[in-house]
Rosetta silent file (secondary structure, phi, psi, omega in degrees, C-alpha in Angstrom):
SEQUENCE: XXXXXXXXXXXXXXXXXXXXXXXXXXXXXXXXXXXXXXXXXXXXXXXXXXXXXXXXXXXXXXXXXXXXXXXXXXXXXXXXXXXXXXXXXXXXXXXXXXXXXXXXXXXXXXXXXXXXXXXXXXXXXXXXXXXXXXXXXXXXXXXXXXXXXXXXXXXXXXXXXXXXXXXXXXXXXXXXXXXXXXXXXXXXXXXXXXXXXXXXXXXXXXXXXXXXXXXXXXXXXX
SCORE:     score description
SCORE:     0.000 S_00000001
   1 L     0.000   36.349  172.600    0.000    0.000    0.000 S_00000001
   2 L  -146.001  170.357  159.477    2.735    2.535   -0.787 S_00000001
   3 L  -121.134 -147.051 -159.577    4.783    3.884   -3.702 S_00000001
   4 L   -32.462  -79.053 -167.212    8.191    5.366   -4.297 S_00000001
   5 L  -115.737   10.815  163.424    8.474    7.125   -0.792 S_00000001
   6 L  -162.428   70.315  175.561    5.255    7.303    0.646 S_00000001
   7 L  -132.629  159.268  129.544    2.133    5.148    1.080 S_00000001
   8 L  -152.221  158.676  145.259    1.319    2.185    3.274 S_00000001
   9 L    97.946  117.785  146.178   -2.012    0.837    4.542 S_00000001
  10 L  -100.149   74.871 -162.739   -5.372   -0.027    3.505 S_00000001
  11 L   -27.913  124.989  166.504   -7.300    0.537    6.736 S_00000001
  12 L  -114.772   97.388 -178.325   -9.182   -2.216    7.633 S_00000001
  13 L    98.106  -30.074 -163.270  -12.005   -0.641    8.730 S_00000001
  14 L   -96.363   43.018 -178.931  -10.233    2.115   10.930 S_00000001
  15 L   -72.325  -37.144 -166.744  -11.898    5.143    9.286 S_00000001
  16 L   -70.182  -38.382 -174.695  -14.799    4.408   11.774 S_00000001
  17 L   -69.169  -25.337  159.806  -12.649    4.180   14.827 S_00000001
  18 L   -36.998  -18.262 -160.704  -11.401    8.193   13.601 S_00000001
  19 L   -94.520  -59.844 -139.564  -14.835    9.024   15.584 S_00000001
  20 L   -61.542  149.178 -168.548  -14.557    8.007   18.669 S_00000001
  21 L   -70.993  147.374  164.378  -14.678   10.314   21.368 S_00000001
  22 L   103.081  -26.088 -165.606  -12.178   11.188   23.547 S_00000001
  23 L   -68.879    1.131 -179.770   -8.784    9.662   21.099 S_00000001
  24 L  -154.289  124.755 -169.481   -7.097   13.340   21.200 S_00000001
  25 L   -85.171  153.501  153.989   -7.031   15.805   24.364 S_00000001
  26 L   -40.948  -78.148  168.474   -6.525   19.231   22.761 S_00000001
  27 L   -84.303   78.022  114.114   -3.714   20.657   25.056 S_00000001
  28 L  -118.244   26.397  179.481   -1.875   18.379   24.108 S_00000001
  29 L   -69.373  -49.073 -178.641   -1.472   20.059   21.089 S_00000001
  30 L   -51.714  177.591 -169.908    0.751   22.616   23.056 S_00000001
  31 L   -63.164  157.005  170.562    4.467   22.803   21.944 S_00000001
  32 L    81.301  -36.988  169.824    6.372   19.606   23.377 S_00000001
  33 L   -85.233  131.257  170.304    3.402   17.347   24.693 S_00000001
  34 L   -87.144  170.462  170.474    2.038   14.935   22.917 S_00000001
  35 L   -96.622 -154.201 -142.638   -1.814   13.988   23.469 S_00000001
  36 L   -89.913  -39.114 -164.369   -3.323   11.090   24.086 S_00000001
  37 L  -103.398    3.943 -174.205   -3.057    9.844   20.712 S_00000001
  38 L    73.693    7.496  169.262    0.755   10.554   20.813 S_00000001
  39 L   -87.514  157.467  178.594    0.758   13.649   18.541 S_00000001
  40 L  -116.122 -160.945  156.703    2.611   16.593   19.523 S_00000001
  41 L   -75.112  177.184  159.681    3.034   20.283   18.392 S_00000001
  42 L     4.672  168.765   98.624    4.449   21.743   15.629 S_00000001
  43 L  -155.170  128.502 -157.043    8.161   20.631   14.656 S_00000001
  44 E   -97.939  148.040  152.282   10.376   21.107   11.482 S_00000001
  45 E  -112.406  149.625  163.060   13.031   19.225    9.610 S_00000001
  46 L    24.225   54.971  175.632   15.275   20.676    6.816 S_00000001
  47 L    72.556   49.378  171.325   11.949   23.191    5.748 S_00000001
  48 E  -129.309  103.659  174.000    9.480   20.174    6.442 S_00000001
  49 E   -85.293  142.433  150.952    6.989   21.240    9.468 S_00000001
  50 E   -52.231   66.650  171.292    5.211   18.022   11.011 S_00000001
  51 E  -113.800  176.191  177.957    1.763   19.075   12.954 S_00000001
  52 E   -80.563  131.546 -152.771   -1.212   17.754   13.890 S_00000001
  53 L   -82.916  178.199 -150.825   -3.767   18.101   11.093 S_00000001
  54 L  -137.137  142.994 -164.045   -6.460   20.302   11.238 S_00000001
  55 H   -48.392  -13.154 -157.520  -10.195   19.817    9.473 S_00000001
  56 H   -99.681   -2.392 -169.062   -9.265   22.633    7.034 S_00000001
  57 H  -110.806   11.646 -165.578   -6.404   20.458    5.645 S_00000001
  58 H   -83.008  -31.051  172.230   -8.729   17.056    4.783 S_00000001
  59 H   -54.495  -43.553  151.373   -9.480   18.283    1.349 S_00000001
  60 H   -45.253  -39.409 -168.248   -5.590   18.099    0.603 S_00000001
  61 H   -65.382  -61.746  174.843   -5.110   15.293    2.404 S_00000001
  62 H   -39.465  -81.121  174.698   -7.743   13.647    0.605 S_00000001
  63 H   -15.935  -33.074 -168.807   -6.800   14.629   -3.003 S_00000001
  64 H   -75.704  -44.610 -163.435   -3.051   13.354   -1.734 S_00000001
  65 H   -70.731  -48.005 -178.267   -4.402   10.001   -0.351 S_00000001
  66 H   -52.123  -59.073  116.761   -6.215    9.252   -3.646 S_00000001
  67 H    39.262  -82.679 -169.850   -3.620   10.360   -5.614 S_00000001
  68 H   -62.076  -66.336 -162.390   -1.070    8.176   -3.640 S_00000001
  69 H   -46.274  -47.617  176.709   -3.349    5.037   -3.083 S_00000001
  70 H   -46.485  -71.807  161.932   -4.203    4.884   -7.060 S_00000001
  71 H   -55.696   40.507  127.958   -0.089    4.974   -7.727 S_00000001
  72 H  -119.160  -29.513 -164.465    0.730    2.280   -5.300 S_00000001
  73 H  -101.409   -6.315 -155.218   -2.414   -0.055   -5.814 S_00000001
  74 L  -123.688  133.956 -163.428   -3.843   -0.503   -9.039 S_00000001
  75 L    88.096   44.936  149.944   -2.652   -4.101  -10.897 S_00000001
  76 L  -156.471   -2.055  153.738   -1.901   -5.388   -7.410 S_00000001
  77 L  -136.355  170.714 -156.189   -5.360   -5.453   -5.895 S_00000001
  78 L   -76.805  156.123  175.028   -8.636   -7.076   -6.454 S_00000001
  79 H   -54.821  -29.811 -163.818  -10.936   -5.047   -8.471 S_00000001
  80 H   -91.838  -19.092 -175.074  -14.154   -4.882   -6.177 S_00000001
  81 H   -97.314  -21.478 -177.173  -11.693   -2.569   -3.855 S_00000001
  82 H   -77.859  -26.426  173.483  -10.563   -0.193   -6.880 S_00000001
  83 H   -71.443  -23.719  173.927  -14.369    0.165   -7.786 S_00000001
  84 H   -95.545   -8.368  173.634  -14.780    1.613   -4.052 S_00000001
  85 L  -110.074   77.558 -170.518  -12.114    3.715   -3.855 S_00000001
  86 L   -88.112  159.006 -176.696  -13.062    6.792   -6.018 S_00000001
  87 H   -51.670  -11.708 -145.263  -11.827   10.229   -5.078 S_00000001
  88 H  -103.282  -12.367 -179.544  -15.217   11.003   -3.924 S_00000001
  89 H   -70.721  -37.024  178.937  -14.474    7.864   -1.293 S_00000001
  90 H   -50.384  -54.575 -173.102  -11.110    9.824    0.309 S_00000001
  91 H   -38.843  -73.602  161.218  -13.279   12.753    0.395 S_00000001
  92 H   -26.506  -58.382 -171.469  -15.650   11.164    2.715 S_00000001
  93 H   -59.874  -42.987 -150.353  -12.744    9.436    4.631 S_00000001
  94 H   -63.667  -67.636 -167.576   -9.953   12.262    4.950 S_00000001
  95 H   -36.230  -85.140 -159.149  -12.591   14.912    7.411 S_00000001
  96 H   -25.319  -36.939 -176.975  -13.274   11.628    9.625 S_00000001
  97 L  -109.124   34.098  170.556   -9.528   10.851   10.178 S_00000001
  98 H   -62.355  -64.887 -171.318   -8.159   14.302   11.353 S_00000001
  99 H   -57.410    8.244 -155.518   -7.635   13.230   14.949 S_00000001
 100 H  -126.762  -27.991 -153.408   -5.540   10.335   13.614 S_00000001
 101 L   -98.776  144.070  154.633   -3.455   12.435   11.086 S_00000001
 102 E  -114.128  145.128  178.472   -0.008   14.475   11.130 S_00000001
 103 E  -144.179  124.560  168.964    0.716   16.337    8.080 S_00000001
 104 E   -54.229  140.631  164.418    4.256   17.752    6.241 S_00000001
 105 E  -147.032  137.217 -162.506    3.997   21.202    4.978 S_00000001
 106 E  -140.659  132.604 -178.728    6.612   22.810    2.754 S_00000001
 107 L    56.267   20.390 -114.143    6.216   26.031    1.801 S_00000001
 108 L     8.548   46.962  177.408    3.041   26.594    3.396 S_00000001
 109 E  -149.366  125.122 -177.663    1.075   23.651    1.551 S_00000001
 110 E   -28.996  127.170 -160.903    0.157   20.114    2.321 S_00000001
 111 E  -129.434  -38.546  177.798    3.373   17.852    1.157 S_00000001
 112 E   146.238  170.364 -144.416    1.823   14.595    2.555 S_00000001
 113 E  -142.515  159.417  177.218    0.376   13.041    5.496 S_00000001
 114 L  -121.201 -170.939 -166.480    0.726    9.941    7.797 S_00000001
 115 L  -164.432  115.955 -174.311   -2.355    7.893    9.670 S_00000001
 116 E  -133.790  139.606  165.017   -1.284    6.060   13.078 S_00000001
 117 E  -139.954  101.832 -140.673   -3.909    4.270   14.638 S_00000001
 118 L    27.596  -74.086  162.343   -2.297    2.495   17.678 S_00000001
 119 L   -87.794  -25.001 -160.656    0.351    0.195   16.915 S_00000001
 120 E   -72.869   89.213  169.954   -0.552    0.624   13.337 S_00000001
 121 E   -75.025  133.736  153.414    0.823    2.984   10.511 S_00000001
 122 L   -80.992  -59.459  169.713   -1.409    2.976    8.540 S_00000001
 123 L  -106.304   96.182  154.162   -1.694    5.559    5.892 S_00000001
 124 L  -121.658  138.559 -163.837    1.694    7.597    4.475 S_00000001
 125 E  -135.938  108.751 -175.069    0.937    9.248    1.546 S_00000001
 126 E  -142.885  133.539 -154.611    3.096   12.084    0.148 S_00000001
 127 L   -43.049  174.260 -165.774    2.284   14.139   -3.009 S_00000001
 128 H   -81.531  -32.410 -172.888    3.877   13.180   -6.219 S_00000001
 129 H   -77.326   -2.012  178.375    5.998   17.098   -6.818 S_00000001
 130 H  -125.396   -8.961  171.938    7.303   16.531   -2.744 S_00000001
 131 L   -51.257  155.983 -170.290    8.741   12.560   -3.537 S_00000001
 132 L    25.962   38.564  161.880   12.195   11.991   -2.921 S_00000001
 133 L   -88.172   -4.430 -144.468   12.598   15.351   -1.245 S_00000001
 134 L   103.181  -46.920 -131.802   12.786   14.104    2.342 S_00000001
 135 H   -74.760  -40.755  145.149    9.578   14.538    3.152 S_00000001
 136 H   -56.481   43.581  141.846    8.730   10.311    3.295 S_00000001
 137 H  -127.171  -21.774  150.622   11.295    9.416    5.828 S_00000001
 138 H   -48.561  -58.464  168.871    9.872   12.535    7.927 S_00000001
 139 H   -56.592  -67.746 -179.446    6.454   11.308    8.173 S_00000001
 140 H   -42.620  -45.954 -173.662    7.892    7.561    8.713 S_00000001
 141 H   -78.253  -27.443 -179.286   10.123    8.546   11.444 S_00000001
 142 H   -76.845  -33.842  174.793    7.179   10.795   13.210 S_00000001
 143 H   -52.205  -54.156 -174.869    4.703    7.812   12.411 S_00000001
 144 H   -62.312  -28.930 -173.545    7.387    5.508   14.555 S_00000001
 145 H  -103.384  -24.752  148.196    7.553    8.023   17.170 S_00000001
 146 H   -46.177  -11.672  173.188    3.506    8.343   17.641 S_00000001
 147 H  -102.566  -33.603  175.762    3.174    4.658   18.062 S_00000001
 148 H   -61.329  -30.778 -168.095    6.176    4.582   20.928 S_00000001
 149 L   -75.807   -0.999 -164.344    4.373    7.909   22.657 S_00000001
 150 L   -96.102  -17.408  137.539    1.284    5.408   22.526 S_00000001
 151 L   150.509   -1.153 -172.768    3.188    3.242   24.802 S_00000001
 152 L   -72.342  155.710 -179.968    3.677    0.387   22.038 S_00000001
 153 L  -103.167  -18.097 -173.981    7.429   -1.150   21.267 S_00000001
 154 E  -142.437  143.815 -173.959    6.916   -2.382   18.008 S_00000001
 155 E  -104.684  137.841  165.705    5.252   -0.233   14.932 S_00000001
 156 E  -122.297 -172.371 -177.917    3.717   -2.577   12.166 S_00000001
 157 E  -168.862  158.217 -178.860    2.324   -1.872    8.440 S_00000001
 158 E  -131.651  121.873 -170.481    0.729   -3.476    5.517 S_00000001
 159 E  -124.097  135.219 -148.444    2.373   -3.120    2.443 S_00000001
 160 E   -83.936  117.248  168.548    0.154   -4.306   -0.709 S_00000001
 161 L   -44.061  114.624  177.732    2.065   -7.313   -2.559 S_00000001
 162 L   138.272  -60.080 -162.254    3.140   -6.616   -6.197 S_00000001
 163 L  -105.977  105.774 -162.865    5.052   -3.058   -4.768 S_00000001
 164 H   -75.703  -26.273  177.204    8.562   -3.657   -4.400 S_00000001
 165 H   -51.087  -64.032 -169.732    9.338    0.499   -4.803 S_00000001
 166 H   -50.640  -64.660 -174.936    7.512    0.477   -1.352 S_00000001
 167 H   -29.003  -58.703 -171.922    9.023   -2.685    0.058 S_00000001
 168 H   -50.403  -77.705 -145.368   12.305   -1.266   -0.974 S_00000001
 169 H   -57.173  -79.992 -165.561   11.518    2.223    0.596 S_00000001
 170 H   -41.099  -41.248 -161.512   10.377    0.540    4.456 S_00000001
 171 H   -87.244   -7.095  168.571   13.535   -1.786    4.536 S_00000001
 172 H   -70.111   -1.812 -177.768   15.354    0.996    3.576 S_00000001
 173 H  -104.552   -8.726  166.730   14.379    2.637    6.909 S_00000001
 174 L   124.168   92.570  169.550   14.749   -0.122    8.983 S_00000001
 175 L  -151.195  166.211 -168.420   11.343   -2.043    8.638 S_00000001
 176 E  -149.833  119.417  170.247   11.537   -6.136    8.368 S_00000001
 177 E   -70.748  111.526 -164.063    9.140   -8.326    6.262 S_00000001
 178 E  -102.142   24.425  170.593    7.479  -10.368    8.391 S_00000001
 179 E    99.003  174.738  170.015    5.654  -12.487    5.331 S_00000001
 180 E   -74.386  170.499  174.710    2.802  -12.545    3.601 S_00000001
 181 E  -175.003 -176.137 -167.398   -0.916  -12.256    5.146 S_00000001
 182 E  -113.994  143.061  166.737   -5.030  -11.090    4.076 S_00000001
 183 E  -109.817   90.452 -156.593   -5.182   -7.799    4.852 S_00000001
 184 L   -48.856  127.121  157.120   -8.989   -6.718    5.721 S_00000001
 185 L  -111.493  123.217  161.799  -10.124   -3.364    3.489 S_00000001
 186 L   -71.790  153.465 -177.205  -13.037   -1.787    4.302 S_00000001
 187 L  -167.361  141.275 -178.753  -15.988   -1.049    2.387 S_00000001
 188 L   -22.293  -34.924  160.778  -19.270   -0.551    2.436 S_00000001
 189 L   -57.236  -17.185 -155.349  -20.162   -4.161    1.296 S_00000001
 190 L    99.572  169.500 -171.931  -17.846   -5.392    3.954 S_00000001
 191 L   -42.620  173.584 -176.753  -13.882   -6.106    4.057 S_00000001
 192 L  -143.250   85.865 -177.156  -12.193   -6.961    1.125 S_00000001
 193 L   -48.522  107.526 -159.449   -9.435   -9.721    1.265 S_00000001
 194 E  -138.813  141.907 -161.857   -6.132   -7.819   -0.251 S_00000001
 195 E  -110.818  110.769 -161.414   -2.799   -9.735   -0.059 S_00000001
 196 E  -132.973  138.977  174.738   -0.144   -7.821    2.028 S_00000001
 197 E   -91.849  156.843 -161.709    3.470   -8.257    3.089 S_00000001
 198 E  -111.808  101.276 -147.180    3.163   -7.272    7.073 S_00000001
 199 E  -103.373  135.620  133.386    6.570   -5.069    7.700 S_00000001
 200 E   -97.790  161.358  145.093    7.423   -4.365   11.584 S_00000001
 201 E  -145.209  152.738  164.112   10.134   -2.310   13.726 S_00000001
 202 E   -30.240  130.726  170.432   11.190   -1.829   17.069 S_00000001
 203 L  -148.656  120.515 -151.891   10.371    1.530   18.616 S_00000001
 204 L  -118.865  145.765 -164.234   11.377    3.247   21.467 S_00000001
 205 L   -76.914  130.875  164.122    9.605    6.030   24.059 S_00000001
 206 L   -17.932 -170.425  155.485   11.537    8.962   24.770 S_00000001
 207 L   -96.196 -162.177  164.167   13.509    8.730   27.592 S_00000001
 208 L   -86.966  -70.182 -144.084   12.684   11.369   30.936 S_00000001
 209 L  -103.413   12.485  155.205   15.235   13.819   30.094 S_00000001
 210 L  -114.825  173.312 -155.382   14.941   13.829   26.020 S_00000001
 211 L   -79.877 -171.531 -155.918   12.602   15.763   24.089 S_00000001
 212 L   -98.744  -19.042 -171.936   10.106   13.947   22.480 S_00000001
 213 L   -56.725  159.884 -174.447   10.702   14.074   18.564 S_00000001
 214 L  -148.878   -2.250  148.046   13.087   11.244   17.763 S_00000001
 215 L   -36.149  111.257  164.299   13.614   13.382   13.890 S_00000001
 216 L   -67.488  144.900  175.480   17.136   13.918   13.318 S_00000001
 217 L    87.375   -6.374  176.092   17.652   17.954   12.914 S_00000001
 218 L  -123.893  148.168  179.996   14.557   18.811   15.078 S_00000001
 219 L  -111.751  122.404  157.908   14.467   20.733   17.824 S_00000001
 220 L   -35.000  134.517  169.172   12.162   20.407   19.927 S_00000001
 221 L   -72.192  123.477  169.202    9.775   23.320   21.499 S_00000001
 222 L   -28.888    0.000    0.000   10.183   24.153   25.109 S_00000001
C-alpha cells in the first residue's frame, strides 16, 4: 500500500474508529506534549513542518491520499476494492480521520500526510511534486515516534504485494518483512481480502530527560 516514498495501509475498517470520542485531548497540542493519541506540536526538519492536522487540511489530504493510493495499488489489488475507492471515497474518509493524522507542509502547503492508529501505521501518503525530497522518511520517522508515545514497542504496516518500490523504501528505513498475510479493506459491502506483506520495527519512548521528537535535525519546542 505505498509507492516510491510514501504510502502504506489499507485501513481495515479504521476510518470508523477516527470518531470516537475522547482519542485526542486538545492541550496536548501545546508545543512539546504529545496527546493522548501521541501527537505533539508543531516541529520542522530541513523546511518540512510536522503538525497535527487540522479539518481545514482534509481536502488536501484527501486529493493526496487518492492520488497516492491509485499509484501504489492498481494491478496489485482485487478489483471490487478499486471500484470503491473513487476520489469522492477519500473525500468522505480524509474529514473523519483528522484526529488520527499528522501532516508535512513545505512552503506553506500540504506535502503529505501519515495515519497512526495504535500500533498501526497505517496511511503515508506524500504528493507526487514533494517525492524523494525528504519529506517520506519525515512522516515515517514521526509515524514511529507516535506509536512509541502510545506506549507500544513495536510499529507494524501493511504493504500491498506486487510493490517492491515500497518494500524497498520501508527496509530501507529499517522495517523487516514479516511475510505474507489477508489484509482486511473496508468497504461498504464489507472487508475486502487484499494480499499484504506485514513489515514491523522496534520503537522506542523517549527517555525522561529527552525531548520527544526522535527526527534527526529537530528541535524540539520548550
Amino acid at each position: 500500500m505505498t509507492e516510491e516514498e510514501g504510502a502504506t495501509g489499507e485501513g481495515p475498517g479504521r476510518s470508523e474508529r477516527a470518531e470516537e470520542p475522547g482519542r485526542f485531548e486538545r492541550d496536548g497540542r501545546a508545543a512539546g506534549r504529545a496527546g493522548r493519541d501521541g501527537r505533539s506540536g508543531p516541529r520542522e526538519r530541513a523546511g518540512v513542518e510536522l503538525r497535527p492536522a487540522r479539518p481545514e487540511d482534509a481536502a488536501a489530504v484527501a486529493r493526496i491520499w487518492h492520488a497516492g493510493w491509485s499509484d501504489g495499488h492498481l494491478g496489485h489489488v482485487p478489483g471490487a476494492l478499486l471500484a470503491v475507492r473513487t476520489p469522492e471515497s477519500f473525500a468522505l474518509r480524509a474529514p473523519r480521520r483528522v484526529e488520527d493524522t499528522v501532516v508535512a507542509v513545505v512552503a506553506g502547503e500540504i506535502a503529505g500526510f501519515v495515519m497512526v492508529v495504535d500500533d498501526e501505521v497505517e496511511q503515508v501518503y506524500v504528493a507526487a511534486d514533494h517525492r524523494g525530497t525528504g519529506v517520506a522518511p519525515a512522516l515515517l520517522a514521526e509515524a514511529e515516534r507516535v506509536v512509541a508515545a502510545k506506549g507500544h514497542r513495536r510499529a507494524w504496516l501493511a504493504v500491498v504485494d506486487g510493490n517492491a518500490r515500497a518494500r524497498r523504501f520501508y527496509e530501507r528505513n529499517g522495517w523487516r518483512d514479516e511475510g505474507l498475510f489477508e489484509y482486511l479493506a473496508a468497504s461498504d459491502s464489507g472487508p475486502i481480502r487484499v494480499s499484504c506483506h506485514r513489515y514491523v520495527k522496534p520503537v522506542t519512548a523517549p527517555g525522561p530527560h529527552l525531548p520527544g521528537p526522535h527526527l534527526p535535525g529537530v528541535i524540539a519546542p520548550e
